Every structure is written in C-alpha cells, then in structure tokens.
Coordinates of C-alpha atoms and ligand atoms in Angstrom, one line a residue:
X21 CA 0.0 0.0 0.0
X22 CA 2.6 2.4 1.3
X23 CA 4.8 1.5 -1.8
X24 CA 1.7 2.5 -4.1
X25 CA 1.2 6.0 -3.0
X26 CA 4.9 6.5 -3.2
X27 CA 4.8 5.6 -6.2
X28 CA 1.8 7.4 -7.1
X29 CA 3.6 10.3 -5.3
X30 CA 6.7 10.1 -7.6
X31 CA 4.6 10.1 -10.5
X32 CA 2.7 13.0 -9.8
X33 CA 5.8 15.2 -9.2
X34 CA 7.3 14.4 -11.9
X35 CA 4.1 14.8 -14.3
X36 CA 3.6 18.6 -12.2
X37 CA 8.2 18.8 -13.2
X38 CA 7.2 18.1 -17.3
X39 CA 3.8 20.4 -17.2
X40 CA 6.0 23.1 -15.2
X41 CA 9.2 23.1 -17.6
X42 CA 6.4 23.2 -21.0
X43 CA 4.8 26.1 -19.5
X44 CA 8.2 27.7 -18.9
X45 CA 9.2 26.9 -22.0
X46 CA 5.9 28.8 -23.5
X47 CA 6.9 32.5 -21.7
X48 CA 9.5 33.5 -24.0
X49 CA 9.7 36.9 -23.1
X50 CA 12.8 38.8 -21.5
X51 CA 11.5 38.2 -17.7
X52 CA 11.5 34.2 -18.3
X53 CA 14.8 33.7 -16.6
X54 CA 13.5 35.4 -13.3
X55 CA 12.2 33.0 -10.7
X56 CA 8.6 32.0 -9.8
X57 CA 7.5 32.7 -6.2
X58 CA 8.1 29.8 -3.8
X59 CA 5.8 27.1 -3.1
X60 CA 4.2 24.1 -4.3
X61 CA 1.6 23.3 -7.1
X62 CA 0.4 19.7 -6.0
X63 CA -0.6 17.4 -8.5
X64 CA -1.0 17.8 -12.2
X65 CA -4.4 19.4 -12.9
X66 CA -5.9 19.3 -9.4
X67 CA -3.0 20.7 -7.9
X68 CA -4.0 21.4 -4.4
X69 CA -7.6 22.3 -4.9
X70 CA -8.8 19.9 -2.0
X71 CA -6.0 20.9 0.0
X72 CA -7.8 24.4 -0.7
X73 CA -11.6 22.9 0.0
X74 CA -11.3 20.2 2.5
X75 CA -10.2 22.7 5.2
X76 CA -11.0 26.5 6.3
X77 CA -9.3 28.5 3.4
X78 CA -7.8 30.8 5.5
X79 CA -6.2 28.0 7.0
X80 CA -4.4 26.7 4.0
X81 CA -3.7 29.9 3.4
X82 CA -2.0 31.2 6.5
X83 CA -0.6 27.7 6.5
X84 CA 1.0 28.7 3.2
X85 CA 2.3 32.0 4.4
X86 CA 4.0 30.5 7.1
X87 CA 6.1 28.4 5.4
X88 CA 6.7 30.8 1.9
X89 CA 6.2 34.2 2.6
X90 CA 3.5 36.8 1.3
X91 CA 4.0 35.4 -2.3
X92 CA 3.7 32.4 -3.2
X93 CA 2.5 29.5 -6.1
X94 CA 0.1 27.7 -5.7
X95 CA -2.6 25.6 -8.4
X96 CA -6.5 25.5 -7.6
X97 CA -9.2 24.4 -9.3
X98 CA -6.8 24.2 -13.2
X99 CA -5.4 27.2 -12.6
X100 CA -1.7 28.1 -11.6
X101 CA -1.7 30.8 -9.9
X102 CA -0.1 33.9 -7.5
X103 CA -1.5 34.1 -4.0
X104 CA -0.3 37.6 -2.2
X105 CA -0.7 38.9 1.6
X106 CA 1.6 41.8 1.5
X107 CA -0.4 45.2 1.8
X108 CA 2.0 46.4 -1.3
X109 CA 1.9 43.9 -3.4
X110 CA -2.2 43.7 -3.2
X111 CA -2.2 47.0 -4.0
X112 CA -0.1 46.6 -7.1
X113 CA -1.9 44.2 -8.2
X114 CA -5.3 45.9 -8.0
X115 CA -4.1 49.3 -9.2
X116 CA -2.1 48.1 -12.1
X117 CA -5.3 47.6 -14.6
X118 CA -3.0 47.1 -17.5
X119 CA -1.3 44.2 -16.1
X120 CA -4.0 42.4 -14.2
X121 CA -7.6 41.6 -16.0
X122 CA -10.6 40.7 -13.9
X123 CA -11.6 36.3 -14.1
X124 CA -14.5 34.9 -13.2
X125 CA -15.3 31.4 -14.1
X126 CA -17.7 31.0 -17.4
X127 CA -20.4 29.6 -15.7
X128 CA -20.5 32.8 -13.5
X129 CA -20.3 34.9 -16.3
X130 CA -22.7 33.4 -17.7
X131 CA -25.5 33.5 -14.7
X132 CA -24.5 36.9 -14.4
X133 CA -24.6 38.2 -17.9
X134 CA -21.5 38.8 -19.4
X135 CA -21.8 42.8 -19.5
X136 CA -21.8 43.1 -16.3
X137 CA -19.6 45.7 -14.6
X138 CA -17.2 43.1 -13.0
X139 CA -15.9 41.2 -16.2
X140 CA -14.4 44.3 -18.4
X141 CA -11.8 46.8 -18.6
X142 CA -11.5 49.7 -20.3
X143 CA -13.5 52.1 -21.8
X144 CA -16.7 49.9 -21.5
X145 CA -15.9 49.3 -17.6
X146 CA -15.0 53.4 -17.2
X147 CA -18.1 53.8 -18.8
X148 CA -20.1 52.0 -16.7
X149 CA -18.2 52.9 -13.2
X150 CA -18.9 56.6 -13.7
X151 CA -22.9 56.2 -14.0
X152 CA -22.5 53.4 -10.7
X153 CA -20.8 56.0 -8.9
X154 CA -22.9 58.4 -10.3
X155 CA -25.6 57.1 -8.2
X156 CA -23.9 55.4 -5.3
X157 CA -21.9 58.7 -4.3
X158 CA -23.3 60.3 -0.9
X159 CA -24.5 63.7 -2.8
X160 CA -27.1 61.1 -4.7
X161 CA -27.8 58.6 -1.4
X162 CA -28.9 61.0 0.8
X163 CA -32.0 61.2 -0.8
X164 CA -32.5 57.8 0.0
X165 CA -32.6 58.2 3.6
X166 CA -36.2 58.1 4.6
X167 CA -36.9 55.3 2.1
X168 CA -34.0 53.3 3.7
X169 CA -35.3 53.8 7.0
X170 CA -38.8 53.1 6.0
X171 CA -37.6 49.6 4.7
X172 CA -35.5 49.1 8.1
X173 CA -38.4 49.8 10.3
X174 CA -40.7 47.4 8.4
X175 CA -38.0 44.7 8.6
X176 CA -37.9 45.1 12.4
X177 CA -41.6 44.9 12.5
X178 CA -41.9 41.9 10.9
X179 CA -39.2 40.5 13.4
X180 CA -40.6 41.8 16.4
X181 CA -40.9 38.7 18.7
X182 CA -40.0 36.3 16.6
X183 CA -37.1 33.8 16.2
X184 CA -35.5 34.9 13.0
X185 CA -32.3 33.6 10.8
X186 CA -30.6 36.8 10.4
X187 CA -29.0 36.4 7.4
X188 CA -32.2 35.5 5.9
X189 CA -33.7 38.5 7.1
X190 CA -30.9 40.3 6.2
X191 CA -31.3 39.6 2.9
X192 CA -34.3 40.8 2.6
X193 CA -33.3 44.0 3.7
X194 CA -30.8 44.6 1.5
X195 CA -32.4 43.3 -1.4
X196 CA -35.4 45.8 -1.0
X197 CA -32.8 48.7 -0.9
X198 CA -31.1 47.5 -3.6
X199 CA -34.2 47.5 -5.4
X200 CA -34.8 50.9 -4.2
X201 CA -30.9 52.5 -5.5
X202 CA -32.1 50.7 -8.9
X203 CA -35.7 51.6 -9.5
X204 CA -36.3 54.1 -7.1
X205 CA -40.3 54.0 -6.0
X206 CA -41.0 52.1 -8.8
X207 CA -39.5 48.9 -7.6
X208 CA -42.6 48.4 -5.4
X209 CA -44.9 47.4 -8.1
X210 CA -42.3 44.4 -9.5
X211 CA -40.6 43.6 -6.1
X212 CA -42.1 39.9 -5.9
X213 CA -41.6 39.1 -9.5
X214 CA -37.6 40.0 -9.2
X215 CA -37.6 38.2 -5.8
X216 CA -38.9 35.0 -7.6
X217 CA -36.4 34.9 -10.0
X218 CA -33.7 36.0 -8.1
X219 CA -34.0 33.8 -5.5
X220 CA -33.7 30.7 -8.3
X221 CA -30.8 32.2 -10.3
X222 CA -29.3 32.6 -6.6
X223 CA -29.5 28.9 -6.0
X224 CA -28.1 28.2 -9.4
X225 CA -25.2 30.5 -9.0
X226 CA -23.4 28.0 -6.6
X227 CA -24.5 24.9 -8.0
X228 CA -22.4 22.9 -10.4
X229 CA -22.7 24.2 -13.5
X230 CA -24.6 21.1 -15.8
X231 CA -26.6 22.9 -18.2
X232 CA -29.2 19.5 -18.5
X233 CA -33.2 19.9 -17.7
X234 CA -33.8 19.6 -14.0
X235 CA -30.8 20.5 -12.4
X236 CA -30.5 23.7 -10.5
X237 CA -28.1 25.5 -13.3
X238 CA -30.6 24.9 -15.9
X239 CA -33.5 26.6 -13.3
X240 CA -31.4 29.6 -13.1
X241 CA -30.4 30.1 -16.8
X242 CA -34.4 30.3 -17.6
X243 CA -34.9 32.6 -14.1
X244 CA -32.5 34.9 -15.9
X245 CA -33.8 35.0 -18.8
X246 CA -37.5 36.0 -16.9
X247 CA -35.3 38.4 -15.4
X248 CA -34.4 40.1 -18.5
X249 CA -38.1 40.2 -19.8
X250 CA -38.9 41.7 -16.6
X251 CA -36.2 44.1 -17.1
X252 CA -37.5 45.0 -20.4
X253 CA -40.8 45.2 -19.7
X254 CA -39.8 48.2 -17.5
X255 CA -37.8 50.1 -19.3
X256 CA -40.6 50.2 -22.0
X257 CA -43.0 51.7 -19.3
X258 CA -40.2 54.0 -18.7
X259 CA -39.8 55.3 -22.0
X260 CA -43.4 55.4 -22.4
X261 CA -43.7 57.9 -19.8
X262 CA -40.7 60.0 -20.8
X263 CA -39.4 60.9 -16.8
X264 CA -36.5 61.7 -15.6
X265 CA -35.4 59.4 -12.8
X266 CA -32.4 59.7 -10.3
X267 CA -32.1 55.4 -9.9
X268 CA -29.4 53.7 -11.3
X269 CA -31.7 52.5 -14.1
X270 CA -32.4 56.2 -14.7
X271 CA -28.6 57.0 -15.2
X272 CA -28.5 53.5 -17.4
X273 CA -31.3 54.7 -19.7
X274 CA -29.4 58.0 -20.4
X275 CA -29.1 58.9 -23.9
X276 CA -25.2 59.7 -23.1
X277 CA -25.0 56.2 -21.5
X278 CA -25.1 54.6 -25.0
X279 CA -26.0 51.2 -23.6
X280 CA -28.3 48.2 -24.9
X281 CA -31.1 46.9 -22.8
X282 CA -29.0 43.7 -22.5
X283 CA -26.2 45.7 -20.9
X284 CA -28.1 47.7 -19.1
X285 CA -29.9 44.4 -18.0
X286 CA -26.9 42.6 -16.8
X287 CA -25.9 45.4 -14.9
X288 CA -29.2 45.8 -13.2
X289 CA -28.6 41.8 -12.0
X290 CA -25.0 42.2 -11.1
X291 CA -25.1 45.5 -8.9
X292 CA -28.0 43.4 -7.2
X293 CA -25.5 40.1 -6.7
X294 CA -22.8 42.9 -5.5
X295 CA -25.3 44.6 -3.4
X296 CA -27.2 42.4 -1.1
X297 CA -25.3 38.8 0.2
X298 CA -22.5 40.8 1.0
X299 CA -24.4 43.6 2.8
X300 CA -26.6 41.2 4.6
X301 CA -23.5 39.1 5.7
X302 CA -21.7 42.3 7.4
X303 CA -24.9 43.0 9.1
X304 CA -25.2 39.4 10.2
X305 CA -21.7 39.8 11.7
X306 CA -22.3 43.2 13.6
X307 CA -25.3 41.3 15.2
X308 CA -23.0 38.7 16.4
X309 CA -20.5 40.7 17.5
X310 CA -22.8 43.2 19.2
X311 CA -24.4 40.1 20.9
X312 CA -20.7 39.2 22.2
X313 CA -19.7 42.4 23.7
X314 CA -22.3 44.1 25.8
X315 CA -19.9 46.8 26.7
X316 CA -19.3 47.8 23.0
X317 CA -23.4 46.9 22.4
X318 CA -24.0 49.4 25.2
X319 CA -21.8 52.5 23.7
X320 CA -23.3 52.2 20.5
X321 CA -26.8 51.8 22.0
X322 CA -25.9 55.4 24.1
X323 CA -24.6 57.2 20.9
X324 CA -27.7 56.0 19.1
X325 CA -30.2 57.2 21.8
X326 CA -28.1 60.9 22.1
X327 CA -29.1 61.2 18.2
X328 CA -32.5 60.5 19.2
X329 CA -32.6 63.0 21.8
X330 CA -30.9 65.6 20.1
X331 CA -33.6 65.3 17.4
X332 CA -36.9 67.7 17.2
X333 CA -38.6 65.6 14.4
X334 CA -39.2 62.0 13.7
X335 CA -36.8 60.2 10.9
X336 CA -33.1 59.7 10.4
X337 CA -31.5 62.7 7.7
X338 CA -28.1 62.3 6.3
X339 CA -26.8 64.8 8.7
X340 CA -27.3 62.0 11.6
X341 CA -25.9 59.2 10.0
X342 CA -22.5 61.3 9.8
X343 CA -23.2 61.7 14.4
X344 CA -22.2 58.0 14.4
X345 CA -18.1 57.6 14.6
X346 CA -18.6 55.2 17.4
X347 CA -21.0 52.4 15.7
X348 CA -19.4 53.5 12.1
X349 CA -15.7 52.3 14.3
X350 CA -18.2 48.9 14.7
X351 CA -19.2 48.5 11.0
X352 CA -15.2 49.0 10.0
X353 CA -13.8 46.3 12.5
X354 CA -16.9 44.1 11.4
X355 CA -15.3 44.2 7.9
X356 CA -11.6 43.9 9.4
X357 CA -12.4 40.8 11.9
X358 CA -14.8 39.3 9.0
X359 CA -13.6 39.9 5.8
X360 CA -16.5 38.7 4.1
X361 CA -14.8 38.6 0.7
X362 CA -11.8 36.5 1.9
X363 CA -10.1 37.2 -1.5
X364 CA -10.5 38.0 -5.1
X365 CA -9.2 37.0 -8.6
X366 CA -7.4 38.7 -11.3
X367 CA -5.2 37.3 -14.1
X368 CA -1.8 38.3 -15.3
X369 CA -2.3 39.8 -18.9
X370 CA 1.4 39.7 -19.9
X371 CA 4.5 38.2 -17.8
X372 CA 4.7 40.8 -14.7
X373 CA 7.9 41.2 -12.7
X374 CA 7.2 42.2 -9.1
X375 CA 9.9 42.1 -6.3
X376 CA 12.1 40.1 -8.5
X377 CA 9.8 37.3 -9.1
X378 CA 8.1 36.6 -12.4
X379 CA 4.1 36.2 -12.7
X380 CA 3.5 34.3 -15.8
X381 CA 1.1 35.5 -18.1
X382 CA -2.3 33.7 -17.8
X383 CA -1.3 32.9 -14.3
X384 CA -4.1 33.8 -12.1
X385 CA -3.4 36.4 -9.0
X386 CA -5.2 36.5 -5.7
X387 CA -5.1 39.5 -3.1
X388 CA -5.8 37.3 0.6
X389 CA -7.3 40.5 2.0
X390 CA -8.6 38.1 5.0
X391 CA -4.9 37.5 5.8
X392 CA -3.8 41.2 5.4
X393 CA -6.5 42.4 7.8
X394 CA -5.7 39.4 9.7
X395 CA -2.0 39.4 10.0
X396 CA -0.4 40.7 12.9
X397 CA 1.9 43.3 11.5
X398 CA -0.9 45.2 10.1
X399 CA -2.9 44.9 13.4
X400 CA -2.1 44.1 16.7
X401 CA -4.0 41.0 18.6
X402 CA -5.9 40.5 15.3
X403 CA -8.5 37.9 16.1
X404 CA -10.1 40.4 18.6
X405 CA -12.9 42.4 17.9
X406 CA -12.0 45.9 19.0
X407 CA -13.5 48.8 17.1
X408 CA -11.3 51.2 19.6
X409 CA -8.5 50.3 17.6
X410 CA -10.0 52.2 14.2
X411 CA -9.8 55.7 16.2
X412 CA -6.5 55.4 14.9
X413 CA -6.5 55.3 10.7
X414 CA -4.9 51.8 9.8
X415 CA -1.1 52.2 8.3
X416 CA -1.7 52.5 4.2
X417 CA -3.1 49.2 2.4
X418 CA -3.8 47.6 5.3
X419 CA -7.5 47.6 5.6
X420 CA -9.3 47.1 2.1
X421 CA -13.1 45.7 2.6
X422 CA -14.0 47.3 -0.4
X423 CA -11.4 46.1 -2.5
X424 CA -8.9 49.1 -4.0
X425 CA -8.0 50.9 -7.5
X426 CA -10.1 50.2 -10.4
X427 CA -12.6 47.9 -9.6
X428 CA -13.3 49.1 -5.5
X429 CA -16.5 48.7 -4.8
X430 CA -18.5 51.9 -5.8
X431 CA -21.4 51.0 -3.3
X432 CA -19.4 51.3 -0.3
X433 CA -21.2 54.4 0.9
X434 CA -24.3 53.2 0.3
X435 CA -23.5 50.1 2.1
X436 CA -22.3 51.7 4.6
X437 CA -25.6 53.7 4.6
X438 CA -28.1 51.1 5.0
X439 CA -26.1 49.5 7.7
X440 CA -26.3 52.5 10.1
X441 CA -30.1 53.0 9.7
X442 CA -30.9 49.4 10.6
X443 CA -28.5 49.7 14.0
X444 CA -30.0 53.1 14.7
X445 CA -33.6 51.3 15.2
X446 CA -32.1 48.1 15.7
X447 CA -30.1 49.2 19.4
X448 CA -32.5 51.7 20.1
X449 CA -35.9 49.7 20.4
X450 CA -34.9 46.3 20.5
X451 CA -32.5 43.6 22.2
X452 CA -31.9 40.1 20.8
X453 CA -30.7 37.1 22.1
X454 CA -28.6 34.3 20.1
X455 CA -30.4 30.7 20.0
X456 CA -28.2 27.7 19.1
X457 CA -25.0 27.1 18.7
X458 CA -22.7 30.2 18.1
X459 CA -19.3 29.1 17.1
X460 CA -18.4 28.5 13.5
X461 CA -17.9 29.7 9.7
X462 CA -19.5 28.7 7.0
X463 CA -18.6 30.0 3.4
X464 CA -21.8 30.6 1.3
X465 CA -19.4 31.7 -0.5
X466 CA -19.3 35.0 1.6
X467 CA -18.1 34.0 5.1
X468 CA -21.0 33.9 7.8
X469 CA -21.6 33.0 11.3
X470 CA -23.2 29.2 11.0
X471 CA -26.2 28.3 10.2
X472 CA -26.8 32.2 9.4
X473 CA -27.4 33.1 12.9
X474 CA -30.6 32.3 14.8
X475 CA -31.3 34.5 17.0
X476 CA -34.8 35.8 19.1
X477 CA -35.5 39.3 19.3
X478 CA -37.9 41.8 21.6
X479 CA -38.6 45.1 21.8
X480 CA -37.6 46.9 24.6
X481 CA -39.3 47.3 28.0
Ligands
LIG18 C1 -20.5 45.7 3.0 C2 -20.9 45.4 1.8 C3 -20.0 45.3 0.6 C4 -18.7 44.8 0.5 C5 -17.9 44.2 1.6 C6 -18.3 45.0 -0.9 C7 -17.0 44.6 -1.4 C8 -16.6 44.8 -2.7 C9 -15.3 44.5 -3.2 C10 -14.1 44.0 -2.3 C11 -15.3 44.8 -4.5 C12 -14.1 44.7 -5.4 C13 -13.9 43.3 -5.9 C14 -12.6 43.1 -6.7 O1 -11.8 44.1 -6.8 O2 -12.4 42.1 -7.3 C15 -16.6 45.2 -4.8 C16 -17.0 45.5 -6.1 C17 -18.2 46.0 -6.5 N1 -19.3 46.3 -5.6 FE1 -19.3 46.0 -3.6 N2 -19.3 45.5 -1.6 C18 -20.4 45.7 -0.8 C19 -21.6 46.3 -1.1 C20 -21.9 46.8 -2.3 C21 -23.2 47.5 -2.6 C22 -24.2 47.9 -1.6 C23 -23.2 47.7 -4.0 C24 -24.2 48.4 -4.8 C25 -25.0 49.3 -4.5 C26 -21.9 47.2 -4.5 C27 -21.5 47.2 -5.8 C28 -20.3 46.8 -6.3 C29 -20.0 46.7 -7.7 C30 -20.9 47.2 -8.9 C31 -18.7 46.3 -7.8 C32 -17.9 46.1 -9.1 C33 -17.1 47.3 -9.4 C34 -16.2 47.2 -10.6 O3 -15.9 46.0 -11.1 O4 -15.7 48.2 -11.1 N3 -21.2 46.6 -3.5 N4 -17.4 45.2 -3.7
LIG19 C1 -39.2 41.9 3.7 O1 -39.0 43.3 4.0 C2 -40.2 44.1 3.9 C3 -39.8 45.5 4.2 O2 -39.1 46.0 3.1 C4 -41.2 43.6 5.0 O3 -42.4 44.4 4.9 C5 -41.5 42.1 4.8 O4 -42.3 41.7 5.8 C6 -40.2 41.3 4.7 N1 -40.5 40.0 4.2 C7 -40.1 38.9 4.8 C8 -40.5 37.6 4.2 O5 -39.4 38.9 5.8
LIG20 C1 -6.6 52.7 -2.2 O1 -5.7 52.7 -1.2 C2 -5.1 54.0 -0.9 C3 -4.0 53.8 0.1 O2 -4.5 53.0 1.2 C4 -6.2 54.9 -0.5 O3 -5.7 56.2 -0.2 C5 -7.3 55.0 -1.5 O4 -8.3 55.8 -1.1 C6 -7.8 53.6 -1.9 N1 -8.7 53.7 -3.0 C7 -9.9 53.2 -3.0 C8 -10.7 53.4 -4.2 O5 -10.3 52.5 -2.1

C-alpha cells in the first residue's frame, strides 16, 4: 500500500516537473529567466484544490504564508496561480489595470450576464463605473434616507418577537434597498416578481454548472432569462412615460450612457448580486459581535439614543448618519475581523515582474485581504474584535473591505448607509438574544456566522 502512494507520489511530481518546464518553455519573453515565487503546485491538474476545500481556506492559506512568505505558487481548481498577503503587493496588483484583467469562471459569467460591470476593462468598464458612482456617491444617497429607514423599520416589525435567521432577514433587507438604488419607487410594483427569480438564479449561482433539464443551473439560466423580460418590460414603461429618474436604471437609460437593454440588464442583476449577500453578511456579523460584547453593544446603543434626543422631528437625515463615529468604528472592524470577501481573482495579462519574481502571463493572481486584515503586523491581537483600535487610521493598504484601485466597490457608501439605519432602530428599540450554537464559519461563499445566525428578538421594556 505504502509502496503505491509512493509511487503514485513520484509520478505525480514528476508529471507537475514536465507540465511546469512546457509552461516555462511557452513564456519566452525577457522576464522568463526570473524566478517563480516559492511554493508548491500539487498534483498535475488538481494541484491542491482539495487541499484548498477540505479545510478552512484561510487555514491553508495562512498555512502557506507561514512556510513561503506573502507570495507564493500555488494551483487551484486548473489554474496556476499567485496568491499575495503583503499590503504592497495587493495594492499593485489591483491598481495596475494594464497588467492584471478581472476572471470569473464561465459559468458565472454566464448567470450573471456577461456585460456586467465586473468582467471588463476599459473604456466599456469606465463607462459603466462613472454612472455606478454616479448614483452610489453620498451627494445622490442622501435622498434615499427616509426610504432606507422606512424599509429598516418594516424589517424590524416583521421580526418583532420572533425567532428569525438573520442572514435570511438580512437579505431581505438589502435586497429591498437595492431594489430601491435601482428603481427608485417604482420597484414596489415588481418587487415579488424580481424576488422569484432572483432567489432561483441565486441557488443556481453555486450549484455545479450542468446545463441539463432539472438541475438547479438549468432553473437559473431560464430565471435569468424571466429576469431580462422583466427588465424590459420596465424600461418600456419607462420610456413610455418619458421621466427623468435619479435610480441607477435612470442613469442606465441615459441617452449619453449609450448602452443596450441587454447591458443595461446585466448590470441591473449584477449590482443586485454585488449589493445584497455581502451587505446582509456584514450586518449578520455586527449582530454577532454586538451580541458578544455588551460593553461595545451598550456605547453604540448610548450614541444612538443621544441622536434621538438631540432630534426635534421624527426620521433619520443624512446629517445624523455622519453623528455616528462610534457604531461606524463597529461596522469597519466588522469588515476587518470578517472579511466577508476573503479574497479576489485577477489574471496576469502579460508576464509581470514584481519584487524580483516573475508572474506568468495567464497565471491567475489573488489578493488574501482576509490574511492582510488578519496578519499581525498590520494589526495588533488581530483575532479580537476591537473597534477602539479604528480611532486610529490603519497604516496604508492595510484595511481594504472594499477592494482598491479600479474595480473598489463603488457602493461602499451606500452600504455603509443602509447599515447604520438598521443599527439606529435596531439598538434603540430592541434587544436580541442568540439561539443555538454560536461558534463557526460557513462560506456561502461570503463567510458567515453558522447556520446564518438564529437568534430571538424583543422590543424593549
Ligand atoms: C458591505 C458590503 C460590501 C462589501 C464588503 C463589498 C465589497 C466589494 C469589493 C471588495 C469589491 C471589489 C472586488 C474586486 O476588486 O475584485 C466590490 C466591487 C463591487 N461592488 Fe461592492 N461591496 C459591498 C456592497 C456593495 C453594494 C451595496 C453595492 C451596490 C450598491 C456594491 C456594488 C459593487 C459593484 C458594482 C462592484 C464592481 C465594481 C467594478 O468592477 O468596477 N457593493 N465590492
Ligand atoms: C421583507 O421586507 C419588507 C420591508 O421592506 C417587509 O415588509 C417584509 O415583511 C419582509 N418579508 C419577509 C419575508 O421577511
Ligand atoms: C486605495 O488605497 C489607498 C491607500 O490606502 C487609499 O488612499 C485610496 O483611497 C484607496 N482607494 C480606494 C478606491 O479605495
């Protein structure tokens, strides 16, 4: 038995030595004599994707930085590719647009609609990042204040007593706001329809991707497809009516936009998969955190009520989101201690020298912003949740939830937004209680307290 697997061992290393030396061979540019980072690539083809999947992530990846460094090799799921941890170097990589393209797998691409936002560069992708940010920027969200809080407050409502999952209820939330940054009040009238759909391209966005009648991908290809027609159907009631509206789809349907209905509709679907799983899993995380430390639960609770107090009139304004240093302090080392998106993916567009080592073209790059905000010499005792420790800005690079250069995330603010108006009624008229067990991580595929959090909540007195 032993003498099999050695064997097999043997076979395998060599196999990865004569795939390695080809691909070596292929890069005949004046940078193929530098070296490649350290580390190993596993076997041929599979390389060490089940190292990757049969354990916590981070844990082969701090596992890997360890023993190599902040750069090394590595080969997941096909792919060789560049895994970094160094604040620099991830901010190379995301700033350098000319070197490193966006990847997504097909099937993603796919689901998505391949004009979304996320998959381009260029001319098309500054096109569409200046009407995103057009609308996301806080000069264009305030407005959305009293709608966003009339949302949270029906959200709490409906909880009011109940046992909830968070994260489900979460999503909810910031899928109705998302709707609302999109379509504006319009949304009301096809909320359920998109929320049908959604939630079936949703389940077919992390299923395997077997395009046969039946399985979960095929579901989802047809819910997008009802999705477009939806799509359509209102943007021909809009142009019917000839208004001017200050959504997203309003800055889409410009004239000077110069897009089709099929880019405008993939972008419609992908700022709603950008918008609302990630939102909902940060505010999933505060609730656990909140729920862990009464002392920090009770300081934002007080700076929460003084707003209250200080107020004349009834409903949240921009103004008082910006009284809120203390629970915005929470919201930053939620996205620190959390790091919802553990990493992302780009891909070498030519061979790329960076600190003497050469990144192959085609090689595919990954910033671990989980193990930058993470590591140690970016912040001290990092496994602790301590939002004192953002009254001090973190050292350059350091702390990127929203990603950085070219692609950040353009919704931040509004995310950030959203968030604030849900704690403001959330600590000042309720308390909660956590039911089951508490302990553990699961990836789906944003990182998230298990079994999305069950917890009991009551209003107050
Ligand atoms: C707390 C919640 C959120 C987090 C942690 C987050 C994080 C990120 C990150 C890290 C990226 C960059 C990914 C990369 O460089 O590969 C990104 C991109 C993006 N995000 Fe967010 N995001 C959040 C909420 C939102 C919201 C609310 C919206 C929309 C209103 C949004 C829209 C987008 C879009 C459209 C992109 C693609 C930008 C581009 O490719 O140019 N995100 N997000
Ligand atoms: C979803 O949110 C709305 C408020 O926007 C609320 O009225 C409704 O009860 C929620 N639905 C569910 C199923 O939680
Ligand atoms: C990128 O990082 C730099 C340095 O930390 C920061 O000044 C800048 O605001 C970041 N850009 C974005 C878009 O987040």
């Amino acid at each position: 038995m032993e003498f099999f697997t050695t064997m097999l061992c043997l076979f395998a290393s060599l196999l990865s030595i004569l795939v390695l030396n080809s691909l070596i061979k292929i890069f005949s540019s004046k940078r193929r004599d530098l070296p490649l980072p350290p580390g190993t690539m596993g076997w041929p083809y599979i390389g060490e994707t089940f190292q990757l999947y049969s354990q916590d992530p981070n844990v082969f990846f701090a596992s890997k930085i360890k023993r190599f460094g902040s750069i090394f090799k590595s080969h997941i799921l096909g792919c060789p590719c560049v895994m970094i941890s160094s604040p620099e170097a991830a901010k190379f990589v995301l700033n350098k647009a000319q070197l490193f393209k966006p990847t997504f797998p097909a099937s993603k691409e796919r689901m998505l609609g391949k004009q979304a936002i996320f998959f381009h560069q260029g001319e098309y992708h500054a096109n569409l990042r200046r009407l995103v940010l057009r609308t996301f920027m806080p000069e264009a969200i305030r407005s959305f204040v009293p709608a966003i809080e009339s949302i949270a407050l029906d959200c709490l409502n409906s909880w009011e007593g109940q046992s909830i999952t968070t994260f489900l209820e979460m999503k909810n939330f910031t899928f109705n706001v998302a709707l609302l940054s999109i379509f504006g009040k319009d949304e009301i009238l096809y909320r359920e329809d998109l929320k049908r759909c959604y939630y079936i391209l949703e389940r077919g966005y992390n299923s395997m991707p077997i395009n046969l009648p039946g399985t979960l991908f095929h579901k989802a290809m047809k819910a997008r497809k009802e999705l477009s027609q939806i799509l359509a159907q209102i943007m021909s009631t809009r142009r019917q009516m000839k208004q001017d509206h200050n959504d997203l789809l309003g800055s889409f349907m410009s004239e000077k936009a110069g897009l089709t209905d099929e880019q405008i509709a993939d972008n419609v679907i992908g700022v709603i998969f950008a918008a609302r799983d990630t939102t909902a899993s940060v505010l999933t995380w505060i609730v656990k955190y909140l729920g862990e430390n009464p002392s920090v639960l009770q300081a934002v609770t007080e700076e929460q009520e003084s707003i209250l107090k200080s107020k004349a009139e009834e409903g949240l304004i921009w103004e008082d989101t910006k009284k809120m240093p203390l629970t915005s302090r929470v919201i930053q080392e939620t996205l620190r201690v959390a790091s919802i998106l553990s990493f992302t993916f780009r891909e070498a567009v030519q061979d790329v020298e960076y600190e003497g080592y050469l990144i192959p073209k085609g090689w595919k790059v990954l910033p671990l912003f989980r193990n930058i905000h993470h590591s140690p010499d970016n912040f001290k005792e990092p496994e602790k949740f301590d939002p004192s420790r953002f009254e001090v800005a973190p050292k350059p690079n350091t702390f990127m939830p929203f990603g950085n250069g070219t692609h950040a995330c353009p919704g931040n603010e509004l995310a950030k937004l959203e968030i604030l108006v849900l704690l403001h009624h959330l600590t000042t008229k309720y308390r909660w209680c956590m039911e089951g067990a508490q302990n553990g991580i699961q990836y789906g595929p944003f990182a998230l307290p298990l079994n999305g959090l069950p917890i009991r909540l009551y209003p107050k007195k």
